[in-house]
Short mmCIF file of C-alpha atoms in Angstrom, two decimals:
data_model
loop_
_atom_site.label_atom_id
_atom_site.label_comp_id
_atom_site.label_asym_id
_atom_site.label_seq_id
_atom_site.Cartn_x
_atom_site.Cartn_y
_atom_site.Cartn_z
CA MET A 2 -5.45 1.68 -18.24
CA GLN A 3 -8.55 3.61 -19.07
CA PRO A 4 -10.69 5.54 -16.26
CA GLU A 5 -13.82 4.25 -17.87
CA ARG A 6 -13.01 0.76 -16.73
CA PHE A 7 -13.20 1.62 -13.31
CA ALA A 8 -16.22 1.35 -11.29
CA ARG A 9 -17.37 4.13 -9.30
CA ASP A 10 -15.78 2.58 -6.21
CA ALA A 11 -12.51 1.96 -7.82
CA ARG A 12 -12.35 5.47 -9.14
CA ALA A 13 -12.89 6.63 -5.56
CA ALA A 14 -10.18 4.16 -4.15
CA MET A 15 -7.88 5.75 -6.45
CA VAL A 16 -8.59 9.22 -5.76
CA LEU A 17 -8.33 8.46 -1.81
CA ALA A 18 -4.90 6.53 -2.57
CA GLU A 19 -3.64 10.01 -3.97
CA ALA A 20 -5.18 12.07 -1.14
CA GLU A 21 -3.27 9.80 1.34
CA VAL A 22 0.06 9.86 -0.70
CA ARG A 23 -0.30 13.71 -0.58
CA GLU A 24 -1.22 13.74 3.35
CA LEU A 25 1.79 11.32 4.06
CA GLY A 26 4.02 13.40 1.86
CA ASP A 27 4.86 10.46 -0.30
CA ASN A 28 6.36 10.72 -4.03
CA ALA A 29 4.18 8.10 -5.48
CA ILE A 30 1.09 5.99 -5.23
CA GLY A 31 1.98 2.59 -4.28
CA PRO A 32 0.13 -0.60 -3.13
CA GLU A 33 -0.21 0.37 0.81
CA HIS A 34 -2.09 3.66 -0.54
CA VAL A 35 -4.27 1.98 -3.02
CA LEU A 36 -4.97 -0.47 -0.10
CA VAL A 37 -6.21 2.64 2.39
CA GLY A 38 -8.17 3.81 -0.57
CA VAL A 39 -9.95 0.37 -1.04
CA LEU A 40 -11.00 0.30 2.68
CA GLN A 41 -12.25 3.34 2.65
CA SER A 42 -14.37 3.14 -0.59
CA ALA A 43 -15.17 -0.64 -0.44
CA GLY A 44 -19.03 -1.63 -1.10
CA ARG A 45 -20.79 -3.11 2.11
CA ASP A 46 -19.58 -6.92 1.47
CA LEU A 47 -16.09 -6.13 1.12
CA ALA A 48 -16.11 -3.74 3.77
CA ALA A 49 -17.74 -6.03 6.06
CA LEU A 50 -15.39 -8.77 5.13
CA CYS A 51 -12.01 -6.46 5.55
CA SER A 52 -13.31 -5.19 9.08
CA ALA A 53 -14.00 -8.60 10.51
CA VAL A 54 -10.42 -9.51 10.10
CA GLY A 55 -9.20 -6.27 11.46
CA LEU A 56 -8.10 -4.84 8.34
CA THR A 57 -9.39 -1.30 8.67
CA VAL A 58 -8.32 2.14 7.65
CA GLU A 59 -7.11 2.98 11.02
CA ALA A 60 -5.25 -0.23 11.45
CA ILE A 61 -3.34 0.52 8.17
CA ARG A 62 -2.89 4.07 8.59
CA ALA A 63 -1.27 3.74 12.16
CA LYS A 64 1.31 1.93 10.26
CA LEU A 65 1.93 4.00 7.26
CA ASP A 66 3.71 7.23 8.38
CA GLY A 67 7.31 6.31 7.84
CA GLY A 68 6.42 2.76 7.35
CA ARG A 69 8.43 2.08 4.02
CA ASP A 70 11.35 3.57 5.66
CA ALA A 71 11.00 1.51 8.91
CA PHE A 72 10.24 -1.49 6.99
CA THR A 73 13.67 -1.44 4.80
CA PHE A 74 15.89 -0.64 7.94
CA ASP A 75 16.21 -4.46 8.75
CA ASP A 76 17.00 -5.06 4.99
CA ASP A 77 19.29 -2.03 4.86
CA ALA A 78 20.95 -3.23 8.29
CA ALA A 79 21.72 -6.53 6.57
CA ALA A 80 23.16 -5.08 3.57
CA LEU A 81 25.50 -2.87 5.31
CA ALA A 82 26.56 -5.49 7.77
CA SER A 83 27.63 -7.61 4.68
CA ILE A 84 30.03 -4.82 4.35
CA GLY A 85 31.00 -4.54 7.89
CA ILE A 86 28.75 -1.62 8.84
CA ASP A 87 26.68 -1.99 12.03
CA LEU A 88 23.28 0.33 11.33
CA ASN A 89 22.14 -0.56 14.71
CA THR A 90 25.22 1.11 16.15
CA VAL A 91 25.25 3.89 13.93
CA ARG A 92 21.42 4.86 14.88
CA ASP A 93 22.52 4.37 18.58
CA LYS A 94 25.31 6.77 18.07
CA VAL A 95 23.17 9.23 16.26
CA ILE A 96 20.25 8.89 18.96
CA HIS A 97 23.00 9.61 21.87
CA THR A 98 24.55 12.60 20.36
CA PHE A 99 21.50 14.30 18.58
CA GLY A 100 18.71 12.80 20.76
CA ALA A 101 16.11 9.98 20.97
CA ASP A 102 13.98 11.15 17.62
CA ALA A 103 16.74 12.18 15.32
CA PHE A 104 17.69 9.15 13.33
CA ASP A 105 13.89 8.59 12.79
CA ASP A 106 13.33 12.21 11.79
CA ALA A 107 16.33 12.16 9.34
CA LEU A 108 14.89 9.09 7.63
CA ARG A 109 11.44 10.76 7.12
CA ARG A 110 13.20 14.20 5.78
CA SER A 111 15.27 12.14 3.37
CA GLY A 112 12.60 10.22 1.92
CA ARG A 113 9.96 12.44 1.44
CA ARG A 114 9.77 15.90 -0.72
CA ARG A 115 7.48 18.63 -0.49
CA ARG A 116 3.80 18.02 -1.20
CA ARG A 117 3.24 17.56 -4.93
CA ARG A 118 1.01 19.35 -7.23
CA GLY A 119 -0.96 18.01 -9.88
CA GLN A 120 -1.50 14.17 -10.53
CA ILE A 121 0.55 11.79 -8.65
CA PRO A 122 2.36 8.84 -10.45
CA LEU A 123 2.14 5.15 -9.41
CA ASP A 124 5.27 3.93 -8.36
CA ARG A 125 6.34 0.54 -10.06
CA PRO A 126 4.41 -1.91 -7.75
CA GLY A 127 1.09 0.37 -7.80
CA LYS A 128 1.27 -0.22 -11.34
CA LYS A 129 1.51 -3.85 -10.79
CA VAL A 130 -1.42 -3.47 -8.45
CA LEU A 131 -3.51 -2.08 -11.61
CA GLU A 132 -1.97 -4.35 -14.26
CA PHE A 133 -3.48 -7.48 -11.92
CA ALA A 134 -6.62 -5.75 -11.27
CA HIS A 135 -7.01 -5.71 -14.81
CA ARG A 136 -6.24 -9.24 -15.34
CA GLU A 137 -8.67 -10.46 -12.62
CA LEU A 138 -11.22 -8.50 -14.31
CA GLY A 139 -10.47 -10.35 -17.70
CA VAL A 140 -10.62 -13.63 -15.78
CA ARG A 141 -13.85 -12.98 -14.24
CA ARG A 142 -15.36 -11.39 -17.49
CA GLY A 143 -16.50 -8.27 -15.49
CA ARG A 144 -17.43 -4.73 -17.16
CA ALA A 145 -15.43 -2.83 -14.60
CA ILE A 146 -12.55 -2.96 -12.14
CA GLU A 147 -14.05 -2.76 -8.53
CA CYS A 148 -12.62 -2.68 -5.39
CA GLU A 149 -12.60 -6.25 -5.00
CA HIS A 150 -10.17 -6.26 -8.14
CA LEU A 151 -7.72 -3.64 -6.76
CA LEU A 152 -7.50 -5.63 -3.58
CA LEU A 153 -6.73 -8.88 -5.48
CA GLY A 154 -4.38 -6.75 -7.23
CA ILE A 155 -2.48 -5.57 -4.22
CA LEU A 156 -2.52 -9.49 -3.37
CA ASP A 157 -1.18 -10.64 -6.61
CA GLY A 158 1.58 -8.01 -6.85
CA ASN A 159 3.01 -9.48 -3.71
CA ASP A 160 4.87 -6.34 -2.41
CA ARG A 161 6.63 -7.20 0.51
CA TYR A 162 5.27 -4.05 2.49
CA ALA A 163 1.76 -4.07 1.17
CA ILE A 164 1.49 -7.83 1.88
CA GLY A 165 2.93 -7.41 5.39
CA LEU A 166 0.54 -4.58 6.01
CA ILE A 167 -2.51 -7.09 5.24
CA GLY A 168 -0.81 -10.32 6.80
CA GLU A 169 -0.77 -8.70 10.13
CA HIS A 170 -4.44 -9.16 10.18
CA VAL A 171 -5.27 -12.07 7.92
CA ASP A 172 -4.01 -14.69 6.24
CA THR A 173 -3.43 -13.42 2.46
CA GLU A 174 -4.62 -16.80 0.82
CA ARG A 175 -7.71 -16.70 3.14
CA LEU A 176 -8.29 -13.12 2.17
CA ARG A 177 -8.07 -14.16 -1.65
CA ASP A 178 -10.47 -16.75 -1.35
CA ALA A 179 -13.07 -14.61 0.32
CA VAL A 180 -12.53 -11.76 -1.95
CA THR A 181 -12.85 -14.08 -4.79
CA ALA A 182 -15.84 -15.42 -3.48
CA LEU A 183 -17.60 -12.21 -3.11
CA LEU A 184 -16.82 -11.62 -6.71
CA ASP A 185 -18.13 -14.76 -7.79
CA ARG A 186 -21.31 -14.56 -5.75
CA ALA A 187 -21.96 -11.10 -7.57
CA ALA A 188 -21.67 -12.28 -10.98
#
């Protein structure tokens, strides 16, 4: 996707998403990072819409640190249970033996590498966000991708983690309708 197809606010959102990845020590830009970037660089109308439902940078950041790792714990526990391993018991024994934060600290360290230099790549769900944002642009016959298109791309990408972060604040279909109405009104 050509950067020239991005409006100023969307370019800023992607730069801020990359900065969020660096800050968290993550390896790639995912939908959750793009969401933080969108919330930081959104225009007045989109910012007001998101803020009104509690979808703020602060609210999302509070859930991000170690978020994907914590989010997948239940999935991992279910998968391991199918072969007779109780991950909750393992966690309890690690905590009992090594201290209260040992298990969570190990998860954070195992999933993160040193901060990256240079450009940070998009992960597969992050690429889907851009693909769906571009598709939304085509449907609305716009000139450049804006933050609204990126937010719709996040919703269309249907990444469980990102949708879960958004869904804690607002019904995703209601948000989709409201963002679409903003784009239609601007056209």
